[in-house]
Short mmCIF file of C-alpha atoms in Angstrom, two decimals:
data_model
loop_
_atom_site.label_atom_id
_atom_site.label_comp_id
_atom_site.label_asym_id
_atom_site.label_seq_id
_atom_site.Cartn_x
_atom_site.Cartn_y
_atom_site.Cartn_z
CA MET A 1 -0.01 -0.08 -0.03
CA ASP A 2 1.50 3.29 -1.09
CA GLY A 3 1.62 6.50 1.07
CA THR A 4 2.53 9.95 0.95
CA PRO A 5 3.82 12.25 3.88
CA ASP A 6 2.06 15.12 4.67
CA GLY A 7 3.84 18.28 6.29
CA ARG A 8 3.69 21.79 7.14
CA THR A 9 1.74 24.49 5.09
CA ALA A 10 3.24 27.97 4.56
CA LEU A 11 1.49 30.83 6.38
CA ALA A 12 -0.35 32.77 3.69
CA VAL A 13 0.62 36.42 4.24
CA LYS A 14 0.22 39.63 2.34
CA GLU A 15 2.79 42.23 1.40
CA PRO A 16 1.71 45.26 2.85
CA PRO A 17 1.66 48.17 0.25
CA PRO A 18 3.97 51.24 0.64
CA ALA A 19 2.46 53.65 3.12
CA ALA A 20 2.38 57.23 1.97
CA ASN A 21 -0.54 58.67 4.02
CA HIS A 22 -2.87 57.78 7.01
CA THR A 23 -5.12 55.77 4.51
CA ALA A 24 -2.43 53.62 3.42
CA LEU A 25 -1.45 53.04 6.92
CA ALA A 26 -5.08 51.88 7.76
CA ALA A 27 -5.03 49.57 4.63
CA ASN A 28 -1.72 48.12 5.69
CA ASP A 29 -3.09 47.30 9.12
CA THR A 30 -6.25 45.67 7.76
CA ALA A 31 -3.95 43.47 5.49
CA LEU A 32 -1.65 42.46 8.40
CA ALA A 33 -4.81 41.46 10.44
CA VAL A 34 -6.23 39.41 7.71
CA SER A 35 -2.64 37.73 7.00
CA GLU A 36 -2.54 36.70 10.52
CA MET A 37 -6.08 35.03 10.83
CA PRO A 38 -6.04 31.31 10.80
CA ASP A 39 -8.06 29.58 8.21
CA ALA A 40 -11.41 28.47 9.55
CA GLY A 41 -11.22 25.12 7.49
CA ASP A 42 -7.58 24.07 8.60
CA ALA A 43 -5.76 24.34 11.92
CA GLY A 44 -2.09 24.78 12.23
CA ASP A 45 0.45 24.94 15.01
CA ALA A 46 3.04 27.62 15.54
CA ARG A 47 5.44 25.89 13.18
CA GLY A 48 2.74 25.97 10.29
CA VAL A 49 2.36 22.26 10.51
CA LEU A 50 -1.02 21.02 9.12
CA VAL A 51 -2.87 19.35 11.81
CA TRP A 52 -5.97 17.30 11.27
CA PRO A 53 -9.22 18.28 13.38
CA ARG A 54 -9.40 16.84 16.70
CA TRP A 55 -12.15 14.29 16.09
CA LEU A 56 -10.07 13.07 12.93
CA ARG A 57 -6.94 12.92 14.86
CA SER A 58 -8.46 11.12 17.57
CA GLY A 59 -10.57 8.55 15.37
CA ALA A 60 -7.96 7.99 12.50
CA PRO A 61 -5.90 5.39 14.39
CA PHE A 62 -9.06 3.33 15.49
CA VAL A 63 -10.25 3.40 12.02
CA LEU A 64 -6.96 2.43 10.36
CA LEU A 65 -6.44 -0.32 12.88
CA GLY A 66 -9.72 -1.73 12.33
CA ALA A 67 -9.48 -1.47 8.54
CA GLY A 68 -6.16 -3.36 8.85
CA ALA A 69 -7.70 -5.94 11.02
CA ALA A 70 -10.48 -6.46 8.54
CA LEU A 71 -8.12 -6.88 5.72
CA ALA A 72 -5.95 -9.32 7.78
CA THR A 73 -8.83 -11.26 8.53
CA VAL A 74 -10.02 -11.72 5.05
CA SER A 75 -6.59 -12.57 3.79
CA ALA A 76 -5.37 -14.62 6.91
CA ASP A 77 -5.58 -18.06 4.92
CA ALA A 78 -3.53 -16.77 1.88
CA LEU A 79 -0.96 -14.54 3.95
CA MET A 80 -0.52 -15.64 7.51
CA THR A 81 0.63 -18.77 9.25
CA PRO A 82 -1.00 -19.89 12.69
CA ASP A 83 1.99 -18.27 14.69
CA ARG A 84 1.54 -15.22 12.69
CA ARG A 85 -2.15 -15.09 13.44
CA ARG A 86 -1.50 -15.43 16.99
CA ALA A 87 1.06 -12.65 17.16
CA THR A 88 -1.11 -10.58 15.07
CA VAL A 89 -4.19 -10.67 17.59
CA VAL A 90 -1.56 -9.86 20.49
CA LEU A 91 -0.06 -6.89 18.58
CA ALA A 92 -3.58 -5.65 17.41
CA VAL A 93 -4.76 -5.68 21.02
CA ALA A 94 -1.54 -3.91 22.22
CA ALA A 95 -2.11 -1.23 19.51
CA LEU A 96 -5.62 -0.80 20.72
CA VAL A 97 -4.71 -0.43 24.33
CA LEU A 98 -2.10 1.95 23.17
CA GLU A 99 -4.34 4.22 21.10
CA THR A 100 -7.03 4.12 23.96
CA TRP A 101 -4.59 5.12 26.57
CA TRP A 102 -3.34 7.91 24.44
CA GLY A 103 -6.76 9.17 23.51
CA LEU A 104 -7.96 9.01 27.35
CA ALA A 105 -4.38 10.65 28.52
CA GLY A 106 -5.19 13.51 26.29
CA GLY A 107 -1.78 13.21 24.60
CA ARG A 108 -2.87 14.89 21.38
CA GLY A 109 -3.89 17.98 22.99
CA ARG A 110 -0.96 18.41 25.35
CA PRO A 111 2.49 20.20 24.37
CA ARG A 112 4.71 17.93 22.63
CA GLY A 113 7.11 16.22 25.00
CA PRO A 114 8.84 12.92 25.86
CA ALA A 115 5.45 11.08 26.21
CA HIS A 116 4.88 11.89 22.41
CA ARG A 117 8.19 10.38 21.27
CA ILE A 118 7.45 7.15 23.30
CA TYR A 119 3.99 7.00 21.94
CA TYR A 120 5.54 7.39 18.24
CA LEU A 121 8.10 4.78 19.01
CA LEU A 122 5.52 2.31 20.34
CA ARG A 123 2.88 2.95 17.47
CA TRP A 124 5.67 2.38 15.03
CA ALA A 125 6.72 -1.12 16.46
CA ALA A 126 3.08 -2.12 16.71
CA GLY A 127 2.74 -1.19 12.88
CA PHE A 128 5.88 -2.77 11.92
CA GLY A 129 5.15 -5.83 13.58
CA LEU A 130 1.67 -6.12 12.22
CA ALA A 131 2.89 -5.49 8.76
CA TRP A 132 5.41 -8.39 9.40
CA CYS A 133 2.64 -10.63 10.32
CA ASN A 134 0.31 -9.49 7.50
CA PRO A 135 1.42 -6.81 4.79
CA LEU A 136 -2.14 -5.36 4.66
CA PHE A 137 -1.72 -4.05 8.18
CA ALA A 138 0.45 -1.40 6.45
CA VAL A 139 -2.68 0.90 6.46
CA TYR A 140 -2.28 1.31 10.37
CA ALA A 141 1.49 1.96 9.87
CA LEU A 142 0.76 4.70 7.40
CA LEU A 143 0.06 7.17 10.31
CA GLY A 144 3.69 7.47 10.83
CA TYR A 145 3.84 9.81 7.75
CA TYR A 146 1.49 12.11 9.01
CA ASP A 147 2.25 12.35 12.77
CA ALA A 148 6.12 12.60 12.64
CA GLU A 149 6.26 16.46 12.37
CA ARG A 150 3.50 16.88 15.03
CA LEU A 151 4.81 14.25 17.61
CA LEU A 152 8.72 14.48 17.15
CA PRO A 153 11.43 17.22 17.43
CA ARG A 154 12.90 18.08 14.39
CA HIS A 155 16.07 16.24 14.26
CA LEU A 156 14.03 12.96 14.68
CA VAL A 157 11.65 13.52 11.94
CA ARG A 158 13.52 12.34 9.01
CA PRO A 159 14.70 9.11 10.83
CA ALA A 160 11.09 8.50 11.68
CA LEU A 161 10.02 9.06 8.18
CA PHE A 162 12.63 6.53 6.94
CA ALA A 163 11.45 4.03 9.40
CA THR A 164 8.03 4.12 8.30
CA ALA A 165 9.25 3.90 4.82
CA VAL A 166 10.81 0.77 5.65
CA THR A 167 7.46 -0.67 6.95
CA MET A 168 5.70 0.55 3.81
CA ALA A 169 8.28 -0.76 1.39
CA GLY A 170 8.20 -4.25 3.09
CA SER A 171 4.40 -4.25 2.80
CA ASN A 172 4.56 -3.12 -1.03
CA ALA A 173 7.16 -5.72 -1.70
CA GLY A 174 4.86 -8.72 -0.47
CA GLY A 175 5.72 -8.80 3.11
CA LEU A 176 8.68 -8.89 5.61
CA PRO A 177 11.33 -10.37 5.42
CA PRO A 178 11.85 -10.68 1.80
CA ALA A 179 11.93 -14.35 0.74
CA GLU A 180 14.18 -14.46 -2.25
CA GLY A 181 16.45 -12.21 -4.30
CA ARG A 182 13.92 -10.49 -6.51
CA HIS A 183 11.81 -9.77 -3.32
CA TRP A 184 14.95 -8.14 -1.82
CA LEU A 185 15.52 -6.29 -5.11
CA ALA A 186 11.91 -5.14 -4.97
CA PHE A 187 12.07 -4.09 -1.37
CA VAL A 188 15.32 -1.99 -1.84
CA ALA A 189 13.73 -0.30 -5.13
CA LEU A 190 10.48 0.49 -3.05
CA LEU A 191 12.47 1.51 0.10
CA ALA A 192 14.39 4.00 -2.15
CA LEU A 193 10.94 5.39 -3.54
CA HIS A 194 9.31 5.82 -0.33
CA ALA A 195 12.27 7.34 1.35
CA GLY A 196 12.79 9.62 -1.40
CA LEU A 197 9.23 10.83 -1.45
CA ALA A 198 9.19 11.19 2.35
CA LEU A 199 12.47 12.88 2.70
CA GLY A 200 11.81 15.08 -0.34
CA PHE A 201 8.43 16.12 0.85
CA ASP A 202 9.95 16.71 4.16
CA HIS A 203 12.71 18.98 2.63
CA LEU A 204 10.14 20.98 0.77
CA VAL A 205 8.16 21.36 3.93
CA VAL A 206 11.13 22.79 5.81
CA LYS A 207 12.03 25.08 2.98
CA ASP A 208 8.31 26.07 2.90
CA SER A 209 8.50 26.56 6.80
CA GLU A 210 11.56 28.82 6.46
CA TYR A 211 10.00 30.77 3.71
CA ALA A 212 6.89 31.28 5.77
CA ALA A 213 9.00 32.41 8.65
CA SER A 214 10.81 34.93 6.57
CA ARG A 215 7.65 36.22 5.40
CA ALA A 216 6.27 36.45 8.82
CA ALA A 217 9.60 38.43 9.81
CA ALA A 218 8.92 40.70 6.97
CA LEU A 219 5.43 41.20 8.15
CA ALA A 220 6.60 42.17 11.61
CA GLU A 221 9.08 44.57 10.06
CA ALA A 222 6.19 46.03 7.95
CA ARG A 223 4.27 46.53 10.99
CA ARG A 224 7.15 48.15 12.84
CA ALA A 225 7.60 50.45 9.81
CA ASN A 226 4.05 51.40 9.70
CA ALA A 227 4.45 52.20 13.44
CA ARG A 228 7.29 54.40 12.66
CA LEU A 229 5.78 56.00 9.76
CA THR A 230 2.70 56.78 11.87
CA GLN A 231 4.99 58.37 14.18
CA ALA A 232 6.65 60.45 11.74
CA LEU A 233 3.38 61.55 10.13
CA GLN A 234 2.28 62.66 13.17
CA GLU A 235 5.57 64.60 13.98
CA ASN A 236 5.61 66.14 10.46
CA ALA A 237 1.87 67.24 11.11
CA GLY A 238 3.05 69.18 14.18
CA LEU A 239 6.12 70.61 12.31
CA HIS A 240 3.93 71.58 9.53
CA ALA A 241 1.49 73.52 11.81
CA GLN A 242 4.50 75.14 13.44
CA LEU A 243 5.88 76.18 10.25
CA LEU A 244 2.60 77.42 9.15
CA LEU A 245 2.30 79.63 12.37
CA GLN A 246 6.03 81.03 11.90
CA ALA A 247 5.14 81.64 8.34
CA ARG A 248 2.10 83.62 9.24
CA GLU A 249 3.89 85.45 11.90
CA ALA A 250 6.61 86.20 9.60
CA GLY A 251 4.42 87.34 6.89
CA VAL A 252 2.56 89.74 9.40
CA ALA A 253 6.03 91.17 10.58
CA ASP A 254 7.05 91.75 7.00
CA GLU A 255 3.89 93.37 6.03
CA ARG A 256 4.24 95.72 9.17
CA ARG A 257 7.66 96.69 8.15
CA ARG A 258 6.60 97.28 4.53
CA LEU A 259 3.67 99.52 5.80
CA ALA A 260 5.97 101.48 8.26
CA ALA A 261 8.65 102.02 5.48
CA GLU A 262 5.90 103.14 3.03
CA ILE A 263 4.25 105.48 5.56
CA HIS A 264 7.74 106.98 6.38
CA ASP A 265 8.73 107.24 2.93
CA THR A 266 5.10 108.92 1.94
CA LEU A 267 3.37 110.50 4.80
CA ALA A 268 6.27 111.49 7.06
CA GLN A 269 8.40 113.11 4.34
CA GLY A 270 5.36 114.57 2.82
CA LEU A 271 4.18 116.04 6.25
CA THR A 272 7.89 117.31 6.73
CA GLY A 273 7.79 119.19 3.45
CA ILE A 274 4.34 120.70 4.35
CA VAL A 275 5.54 121.82 7.69
CA THR A 276 8.64 123.45 6.09
CA GLN A 277 6.53 125.14 3.36
CA LEU A 278 4.06 126.55 5.99
CA GLN A 279 6.85 127.69 8.22
CA ALA A 280 8.36 129.40 5.38
CA ALA A 281 5.16 130.93 4.41
CA ALA A 282 4.64 132.21 7.92
CA ASP A 283 7.92 133.83 8.19
CA SER A 284 7.75 135.50 4.49
CA PRO A 285 6.52 139.09 4.53
CA ASP A 286 5.87 139.06 1.04
CA PRO A 287 2.28 137.93 0.31
CA ALA A 288 3.32 136.46 -3.09
CA THR A 289 6.03 134.27 -1.70
CA THR A 290 3.60 133.28 1.01
CA ARG A 291 1.07 132.15 -1.71
CA GLY A 292 3.87 130.08 -3.61
CA HIS A 293 4.66 128.38 -0.11
CA VAL A 294 1.08 127.63 0.45
CA ARG A 295 0.62 126.31 -3.07
CA ARG A 296 3.58 124.11 -2.66
CA ALA A 297 2.19 122.85 0.79
CA SER A 298 -1.08 121.97 -0.86
CA ALA A 299 0.36 120.07 -3.53
CA LEU A 300 2.54 118.14 -1.13
CA ALA A 301 -0.56 117.36 0.89
CA ARG A 302 -2.37 116.08 -2.09
CA HIS A 303 0.71 114.14 -3.24
CA SER A 304 1.17 112.43 0.11
CA LEU A 305 -2.54 111.48 0.46
CA GLY A 306 -2.20 109.70 -3.00
CA GLU A 307 0.93 107.90 -1.63
CA ALA A 308 -0.69 106.83 1.39
CA ARG A 309 -3.61 105.26 -0.58
CA ARG A 310 -1.19 103.42 -2.88
CA SER A 311 0.89 102.18 -0.06
CA VAL A 312 -2.33 100.82 1.47
CA GLN A 313 -3.11 99.11 -1.50
CA ASP A 314 0.45 97.82 -1.94
CA LEU A 315 1.04 99.65 -5.10
CA GLY A 316 4.31 101.14 -6.44
CA PRO A 317 5.22 104.79 -6.08
CA GLY A 318 2.97 107.24 -7.87
CA GLN A 319 6.05 108.86 -9.59
CA LEU A 320 6.43 105.42 -11.47
CA GLU A 321 2.87 105.06 -12.87
CA HIS A 322 3.60 107.47 -15.70
CA ASP A 323 7.31 107.96 -15.82
CA PRO A 324 10.35 105.77 -16.23
CA LEU A 325 12.69 105.68 -13.20
CA CYS A 326 15.28 107.96 -14.50
CA THR A 327 12.43 110.66 -15.39
CA ALA A 328 10.85 110.15 -11.97
CA LEU A 329 14.21 110.67 -10.13
CA GLU A 330 14.93 113.75 -12.24
CA LYS A 331 11.66 115.25 -11.06
CA ILE A 332 12.07 114.18 -7.48
CA VAL A 333 15.61 115.91 -7.50
CA LYS A 334 14.18 118.92 -9.25
CA ASP A 335 11.07 119.25 -6.72
CA TRP A 336 13.56 118.67 -3.67
CA SER A 337 15.82 121.36 -4.84
CA ASP A 338 12.88 123.87 -5.09
CA GLU A 339 11.48 122.81 -1.63
CA THR A 340 14.75 122.95 0.12
CA GLY A 341 16.69 125.68 -1.75
CA VAL A 342 19.80 123.43 -2.03
CA GLN A 343 21.26 123.19 -5.56
CA ALA A 344 20.64 119.69 -6.72
CA GLU A 345 21.56 118.07 -10.12
CA PHE A 346 20.53 114.57 -11.57
CA VAL A 347 22.84 112.82 -13.95
CA LEU A 348 22.00 109.55 -16.05
CA THR A 349 24.92 107.12 -17.20
CA GLY A 350 24.50 104.25 -19.47
CA THR A 351 21.43 103.24 -21.44
CA ALA A 352 18.30 103.54 -19.61
CA GLU A 353 15.93 100.44 -19.69
CA PRO A 354 12.77 99.33 -18.04
CA LEU A 355 13.47 97.47 -14.76
CA HIS A 356 11.47 95.17 -12.60
CA ASP A 357 8.93 97.18 -10.45
CA GLU A 358 10.43 96.10 -7.15
CA ILE A 359 13.88 97.21 -8.29
CA GLU A 360 12.52 100.70 -9.58
CA ALA A 361 10.39 101.10 -6.34
CA ALA A 362 13.58 100.44 -4.02
CA LEU A 363 15.82 102.76 -5.94
CA LEU A 364 13.05 105.37 -5.88
CA ARG A 365 12.45 105.10 -2.22
CA ILE A 366 16.22 104.99 -1.44
CA ALA A 367 16.79 108.19 -3.43
CA GLN A 368 13.85 109.97 -1.51
CA GLU A 369 15.19 109.00 1.85
CA ALA A 370 18.66 109.80 1.00
CA LEU A 371 17.43 113.34 -0.03
CA ALA A 372 15.21 113.70 2.98
CA ASN A 373 18.30 112.80 5.23
CA VAL A 374 20.34 115.44 3.40
CA ALA A 375 17.81 118.05 4.04
CA ARG A 376 17.33 117.25 7.75
CA HIS A 377 20.95 116.42 8.74
CA ALA A 378 23.56 117.59 6.05
CA ASP A 379 23.33 121.32 5.90
CA ALA A 380 24.68 121.13 2.61
CA ARG A 381 24.86 123.64 -0.44
CA ARG A 382 25.12 121.29 -3.21
CA THR A 383 23.83 117.61 -3.94
CA GLY A 384 24.28 115.34 -6.88
CA VAL A 385 22.02 112.21 -7.76
CA THR A 386 23.40 109.73 -10.36
CA LEU A 387 21.75 106.70 -11.86
CA SER A 388 24.04 104.51 -13.75
CA TYR A 389 23.09 101.39 -16.01
CA MET A 390 25.82 98.86 -16.26
CA ASP A 391 25.97 95.32 -17.84
CA ASP A 392 24.48 93.38 -14.80
CA GLU A 393 23.72 95.84 -12.16
CA VAL A 394 22.25 99.38 -11.60
CA SER A 395 23.89 101.96 -9.25
CA LEU A 396 22.30 104.93 -7.51
CA ASP A 397 24.74 107.56 -5.91
CA VAL A 398 23.65 110.43 -3.76
CA ARG A 399 26.56 112.86 -2.83
CA ASP A 400 26.43 116.15 -0.67
CA ASP A 401 28.99 118.50 0.59
CA GLY A 402 27.36 118.85 3.94
CA THR A 403 28.58 118.46 7.34
CA GLY A 404 29.06 114.46 7.12
CA PHE A 405 29.47 112.17 9.82
CA ASP A 406 31.48 109.17 11.15
CA PRO A 407 29.99 105.98 9.56
CA ARG A 408 31.20 103.89 12.40
CA THR A 409 28.96 105.84 14.93
CA PRO A 410 26.07 106.91 12.82
CA PRO A 411 23.70 109.72 14.74
CA ALA A 412 21.14 108.34 17.08
CA ARG A 413 17.58 107.88 15.52
CA GLU A 414 15.32 110.75 16.74
CA GLY A 415 12.03 109.96 18.11
CA ALA A 416 10.25 111.72 15.15
CA GLY A 417 12.94 110.77 12.79
CA GLY A 418 12.79 108.25 9.97
CA PHE A 419 14.21 104.97 9.24
CA GLY A 420 17.52 106.35 8.06
CA LEU A 421 20.46 104.24 6.88
CA SER A 422 18.99 100.96 8.14
CA GLY A 423 15.71 101.40 6.19
CA MET A 424 17.55 102.12 3.04
CA ARG A 425 19.93 99.13 3.60
CA ALA A 426 16.86 96.84 4.15
CA ARG A 427 15.29 98.02 0.84
CA ALA A 428 18.50 97.52 -0.97
CA GLU A 429 19.02 93.97 0.61
CA ARG A 430 15.13 93.08 -0.12
CA VAL A 431 15.99 93.26 -3.92
CA ALA A 432 19.39 91.37 -3.45
CA GLY A 433 21.40 94.63 -3.77
CA THR A 434 23.76 96.55 -1.18
CA LEU A 435 24.26 99.84 0.29
CA ASN A 436 27.43 101.56 1.09
CA VAL A 437 28.19 104.80 2.80
CA GLU A 438 31.32 106.97 2.79
CA SER A 439 31.45 109.93 4.96
CA ALA A 440 33.57 111.81 7.52
CA PRO A 441 32.77 114.97 9.58
CA GLY A 442 33.24 118.03 7.68
CA PHE A 443 33.68 116.44 4.11
CA GLY A 444 30.23 115.68 3.06
CA THR A 445 28.49 112.23 2.46
CA ALA A 446 28.43 109.65 -0.51
CA LEU A 447 25.75 107.04 -0.56
CA SER A 448 25.97 104.29 -3.18
CA ALA A 449 23.18 101.48 -3.73
CA GLN A 450 23.86 98.70 -6.01
CA VAL A 451 21.03 96.25 -7.09
CA PRO A 452 20.96 93.69 -9.79
CA LEU A 453 19.70 94.74 -13.40
CA VAL A 454 16.64 92.75 -13.60
CA ARG A 455 14.71 93.79 -16.81
CA HIS A 456 10.89 94.24 -16.57
CA ASP A 457 9.01 91.02 -17.63
#
């Protein structure tokens, strides 16, 4: 009678998909949980060994022992001598007692231990003896293929499979011991076949178990990776919220600085000019001169009002709405000279061309602030403003012959004063430019702002 060994089945696991967000993590957790659930139709131990249902494990030995006894009874006259019949009865009763004891003692449900080895050895010996007496009793010895992995430690499984193969090969060859040479030849061939199949299947089972273990390890690593990714996502969410808050605060601070600078460059300078013109009008005894100062004060007030509206709306300087930068600077220099009485000259070098709006606005505001500083602090008689267009940059130079100062210790900012050098330097740096100041007490001041030549889009 031929038999095939059964063995362990691999745990079926799913590879978790890469997790990119919380939805993927939830899908991974679901896949991991499903992969770890045992199949309802089969039961398996921790090693992945296929285990028969309890009722089948408990009843199979009795069924096979009974089947072997029935076959032996039918074939007793043809295959058994009287001595073998008596031996068969003794061995069959011993096997029945062994199986009854094992079932009542609950050995099949207990953790594997020395009792399992003794039971397997006694059952194999009973099966071998019964197959020796009658080859058809091999149906009972067939149990050795199915229980070796479950009852024995790994190092004893293959010897147990080979021992069972001996019993099965002897039964297939016509009984033990072989009677003659050709029976021996058949026994050896059948033993090689049974042992090869049993050990080969066991080798596949071992490999399958190792593969299942590696997949289980990968599954555990995937779970740990998911946990790490979940933690990283939570940390990233916190960092993202923090960055948004910092960006919002930085935007608010930058907008405050912009509005402060715009108000200073428009309202503060305009109001200063208005005050100057009104004082001049009040001090002048000539009605015509007084009216001229009042007209200029009114024009400055209207201009300052328009600049304030543009600053609030985040528009550029009003002077650049209709004129290019060089023309706007020329007009500013002329108006400033008329207001302050200081001789001023504007010079253009190079070929003028349209610049980016922010570049032009920055240069215009720097020129306005520089002229305002000359009027307030320099006590100058002459002032020159030069706008130079070069290959890759634009330079704005403002020079005066006033009192000058030490650049290393600039004058303290007055309570009602403007942004001064720091404001001009901030404007230049905002458009990737630089601001340099050369001055000395009694020798006037030279201010130079260089910005990149970025053409208008």
